[in-house]
Structure formats: C-alpha cells, structure tokens
Amino acid sequence: LAAGALWIAAVATAFTVILVPYDYQNGGYWTPLERASYYSFSRLGWAVSVGWVVFAVNRGYGGLVTRFMSLKFWIPLGRLTYCSYLCHMLVANYVFRLGTASIHYDGLWDMYVHGIVPVLFLTFLFALAMSLFFELPAARIEAMLFSRKAMEQKKDRKMSNEPPAYIKF
C-alpha cells in the first residue's frame, strides 16, 4: 500500500515538474514568486521522483518498471554511459558549431532532427570507440593484475602452516 502511494506521488511529481512550465514556455506570465518557487523545487521534486524509481526497482517494488529496465537491450548502452558522459560535451559543441548561422529555436521537430539526434548518435559512436580502445583494454589489464594477486595470496595461504581463520567446526 505504501509503495503504491509512493509510486503515485513520484509519477505525479515528475509530471508536475514537466507540465507546469508549459504555459510559461508559451508566453504566459509568471510572477517572480511563481518562478522562484518552480525553479527552487522542480529539481528537488525531479530528484526525489527518480530516486524513488531507483529505490523501488532495487528493493523489488518496481513491477513493470523493473522488467522494462532489466531488458537485455539496455546492457550495451549501460556499458557506454561513462564514456558517453566524458565525450558528450565535445560532440555537442562540435555539432552545434558546424552551422554557419547562430542557433535559434525553430520548433521541436527541427530541434530533434538537427540537434538531439545527431548529438546522441555521435556521442554513443565516440563512446563505443573510447570503450573499445581505452576502457576494455584497461579493464582486462586490471583483471589480469588482480587475478595474479589473488592467486599469489591463495598460494601463500596454502604454504603457511596456520589454518585459515574462516574454518567452521
């Protein structure tokens, strides 16, 4: 019952954060108090909503959300997230500086086609290259070093005459 109420509160908060500024973005007037309130609490509300989703999925209260987030489709993208985080600003700067005219808003479709999609595609392409050339070789070297260290510790335990401390009687 409590998990259901928290799901409702999290979804309602997330939709509120997304939908409340619709009027303001379309030319509506907000008083300074309304703007200050929204900009003060919207990030907190969004963070709490996302935090609940993460907590609920981790603790088994996710249901369909857990099944969706556990699909095999997310595994390759999940492994590229850190590399994409590292290179996304370089890619965004490159894509947005390709044009000869200044950047201005022409509509949602134009923003997606000429801004978000190319940046997203190139970011993950460069993240794949970074992962293949830097992250995976470093992870293999790290695994070899730690496996050797673990094997040496195992040999040292076998050679010592003292019984290990974790023997159960």
Short mmCIF file of C-alpha atoms in Angstrom, two decimals:
data_model
loop_
_atom_site.label_atom_id
_atom_site.label_comp_id
_atom_site.label_asym_id
_atom_site.label_seq_id
_atom_site.Cartn_x
_atom_site.Cartn_y
_atom_site.Cartn_z
CA LEU A 1 0.00 0.00 0.00
CA ALA A 2 2.78 2.42 0.91
CA ALA A 3 4.77 1.51 -2.21
CA GLY A 4 1.73 2.20 -4.39
CA ALA A 5 1.19 5.58 -2.75
CA LEU A 6 4.86 6.46 -3.26
CA TRP A 7 4.62 5.42 -6.93
CA ILE A 8 1.61 7.69 -7.39
CA ALA A 9 3.40 10.56 -5.63
CA ALA A 10 6.58 10.06 -7.70
CA VAL A 11 4.73 9.94 -11.03
CA ALA A 12 2.56 12.93 -10.09
CA THR A 13 5.63 14.93 -9.04
CA ALA A 14 7.51 14.06 -12.24
CA PHE A 15 4.56 15.05 -14.44
CA THR A 16 4.11 18.24 -12.44
CA VAL A 17 7.75 19.18 -12.97
CA ILE A 18 7.41 18.51 -16.71
CA LEU A 19 3.98 20.02 -17.39
CA VAL A 20 3.79 23.06 -15.09
CA PRO A 21 6.08 25.31 -17.19
CA TYR A 22 4.03 24.70 -20.38
CA ASP A 23 2.13 27.97 -20.02
CA TYR A 24 5.27 29.92 -19.17
CA GLN A 25 7.17 28.49 -22.14
CA ASN A 26 4.34 29.54 -24.44
CA GLY A 27 4.46 33.17 -23.39
CA GLY A 28 2.42 33.11 -20.20
CA TYR A 29 3.44 35.41 -17.36
CA TRP A 30 4.64 34.06 -14.03
CA THR A 31 5.11 36.28 -11.04
CA PRO A 32 8.58 36.32 -9.50
CA LEU A 33 7.25 34.20 -6.62
CA GLU A 34 5.88 31.56 -9.02
CA ARG A 35 9.15 31.41 -10.96
CA ALA A 36 11.24 31.26 -7.79
CA SER A 37 9.04 28.53 -6.36
CA TYR A 38 9.17 26.43 -9.51
CA TYR A 39 12.90 26.79 -10.05
CA SER A 40 13.60 26.14 -6.36
CA PHE A 41 11.53 22.99 -6.01
CA SER A 42 11.41 21.46 -9.50
CA ARG A 43 14.89 19.95 -9.36
CA LEU A 44 14.29 18.61 -5.88
CA GLY A 45 10.97 17.09 -6.96
CA TRP A 46 12.54 15.52 -10.04
CA ALA A 47 15.42 14.09 -7.99
CA VAL A 48 13.06 12.61 -5.41
CA SER A 49 10.91 11.06 -8.16
CA VAL A 50 13.89 9.48 -9.91
CA GLY A 51 15.29 8.43 -6.54
CA TRP A 52 12.06 6.61 -5.73
CA VAL A 53 12.19 4.77 -9.06
CA VAL A 54 15.76 3.63 -8.38
CA PHE A 55 14.94 2.61 -4.81
CA ALA A 56 11.74 0.80 -5.80
CA VAL A 57 13.41 -1.13 -8.59
CA ASN A 58 16.31 -2.07 -6.30
CA ARG A 59 14.04 -3.25 -3.48
CA GLY A 60 11.58 -5.18 -5.66
CA TYR A 61 8.68 -2.70 -5.75
CA GLY A 62 9.16 -1.87 -9.42
CA GLY A 63 6.88 -4.34 -11.20
CA LEU A 64 6.67 -3.43 -14.88
CA VAL A 65 9.34 -0.75 -14.48
CA THR A 66 11.77 -3.38 -13.16
CA ARG A 67 11.01 -5.69 -16.08
CA PHE A 68 11.48 -2.86 -18.58
CA MET A 69 14.73 -1.69 -17.03
CA SER A 70 16.03 -5.28 -16.88
CA LEU A 71 15.71 -5.92 -20.61
CA LYS A 72 18.88 -7.12 -22.36
CA PHE A 73 18.55 -4.13 -24.71
CA TRP A 74 19.97 -1.81 -22.04
CA ILE A 75 23.19 -3.77 -21.38
CA PRO A 76 25.31 -2.33 -24.24
CA LEU A 77 24.02 1.20 -23.62
CA GLY A 78 24.66 0.82 -19.90
CA ARG A 79 28.28 -0.08 -20.54
CA LEU A 80 28.76 3.00 -22.69
CA THR A 81 27.28 5.54 -20.28
CA TYR A 82 30.52 6.67 -18.64
CA CYS A 83 32.33 7.08 -21.95
CA SER A 84 29.34 8.95 -23.37
CA TYR A 85 29.34 11.20 -20.30
CA LEU A 86 33.00 12.00 -20.94
CA CYS A 87 32.62 12.89 -24.61
CA HIS A 88 29.09 14.31 -24.95
CA MET A 89 30.01 17.96 -24.44
CA LEU A 90 32.77 17.79 -27.05
CA VAL A 91 30.35 16.22 -29.53
CA ALA A 92 27.60 18.74 -28.74
CA ASN A 93 29.99 21.66 -29.21
CA TYR A 94 31.19 20.20 -32.50
CA VAL A 95 27.67 19.58 -33.87
CA PHE A 96 26.32 22.97 -32.85
CA ARG A 97 29.32 24.83 -34.24
CA LEU A 98 29.02 23.18 -37.66
CA GLY A 99 26.31 25.59 -38.74
CA THR A 100 27.14 28.97 -40.20
CA ALA A 101 24.14 30.76 -38.68
CA SER A 102 23.50 31.33 -35.00
CA ILE A 103 21.48 28.71 -33.17
CA HIS A 104 17.85 29.57 -32.54
CA TYR A 105 14.69 27.64 -31.80
CA ASP A 106 12.68 26.78 -34.93
CA GLY A 107 10.40 24.20 -33.39
CA LEU A 108 10.52 20.88 -31.64
CA TRP A 109 10.97 18.78 -34.79
CA ASP A 110 13.88 20.91 -36.01
CA MET A 111 15.50 20.72 -32.59
CA TYR A 112 15.28 16.92 -32.60
CA VAL A 113 16.42 16.39 -36.18
CA HIS A 114 19.27 18.90 -36.21
CA GLY A 115 20.29 18.86 -32.57
CA ILE A 116 19.40 15.98 -30.31
CA VAL A 117 19.55 13.03 -32.73
CA PRO A 118 22.98 13.83 -34.24
CA VAL A 119 24.47 14.61 -30.84
CA LEU A 120 23.08 11.40 -29.35
CA PHE A 121 24.21 9.25 -32.29
CA LEU A 122 27.72 10.72 -32.47
CA THR A 123 28.10 10.65 -28.69
CA PHE A 124 27.41 6.93 -28.50
CA LEU A 125 29.56 6.30 -31.58
CA PHE A 126 32.53 8.05 -29.94
CA ALA A 127 31.71 6.35 -26.63
CA LEU A 128 31.89 2.98 -28.39
CA ALA A 129 35.30 3.87 -29.82
CA MET A 130 36.54 5.10 -26.42
CA SER A 131 35.28 1.95 -24.75
CA LEU A 132 36.90 -0.35 -27.32
CA PHE A 133 40.24 1.44 -27.37
CA PHE A 134 40.64 2.51 -23.73
CA GLU A 135 38.12 1.13 -21.25
CA LEU A 136 38.05 -2.55 -22.25
CA PRO A 137 41.84 -2.98 -22.54
CA ALA A 138 42.31 -1.24 -19.19
CA ALA A 139 39.67 -3.50 -17.61
CA ARG A 140 41.43 -6.60 -18.98
CA ILE A 141 44.79 -5.45 -17.64
CA GLU A 142 43.18 -4.72 -14.29
CA ALA A 143 41.54 -8.16 -14.22
CA MET A 144 44.86 -9.85 -15.02
CA LEU A 145 46.66 -7.93 -12.27
CA PHE A 146 44.04 -8.66 -9.64
CA SER A 147 43.70 -12.32 -10.63
CA ARG A 148 47.50 -12.74 -10.28
CA LYS A 149 47.42 -11.05 -6.90
CA ALA A 150 44.56 -13.29 -5.76
CA MET A 151 46.41 -16.39 -6.97
CA GLU A 152 49.55 -15.32 -5.10
CA GLN A 153 47.55 -14.83 -1.91
CA LYS A 154 46.00 -18.25 -2.36
CA LYS A 155 49.45 -19.84 -2.78
CA ASP A 156 50.70 -18.04 0.32
CA ARG A 157 47.79 -19.42 2.35
CA LYS A 158 48.43 -22.95 1.13
CA MET A 159 52.13 -22.73 2.00
CA SER A 160 51.58 -21.37 5.50
CA ASN A 161 51.04 -23.88 8.29
CA GLU A 162 48.39 -21.79 10.02
CA PRO A 163 44.81 -22.77 9.38
CA PRO A 164 42.66 -20.08 7.81
CA ALA A 165 40.52 -18.09 10.21
CA TYR A 166 37.29 -18.92 8.41
CA ILE A 167 37.22 -22.69 9.12
CA LYS A 168 33.89 -23.77 10.60
CA PHE A 169 33.79 -26.64 13.08
#
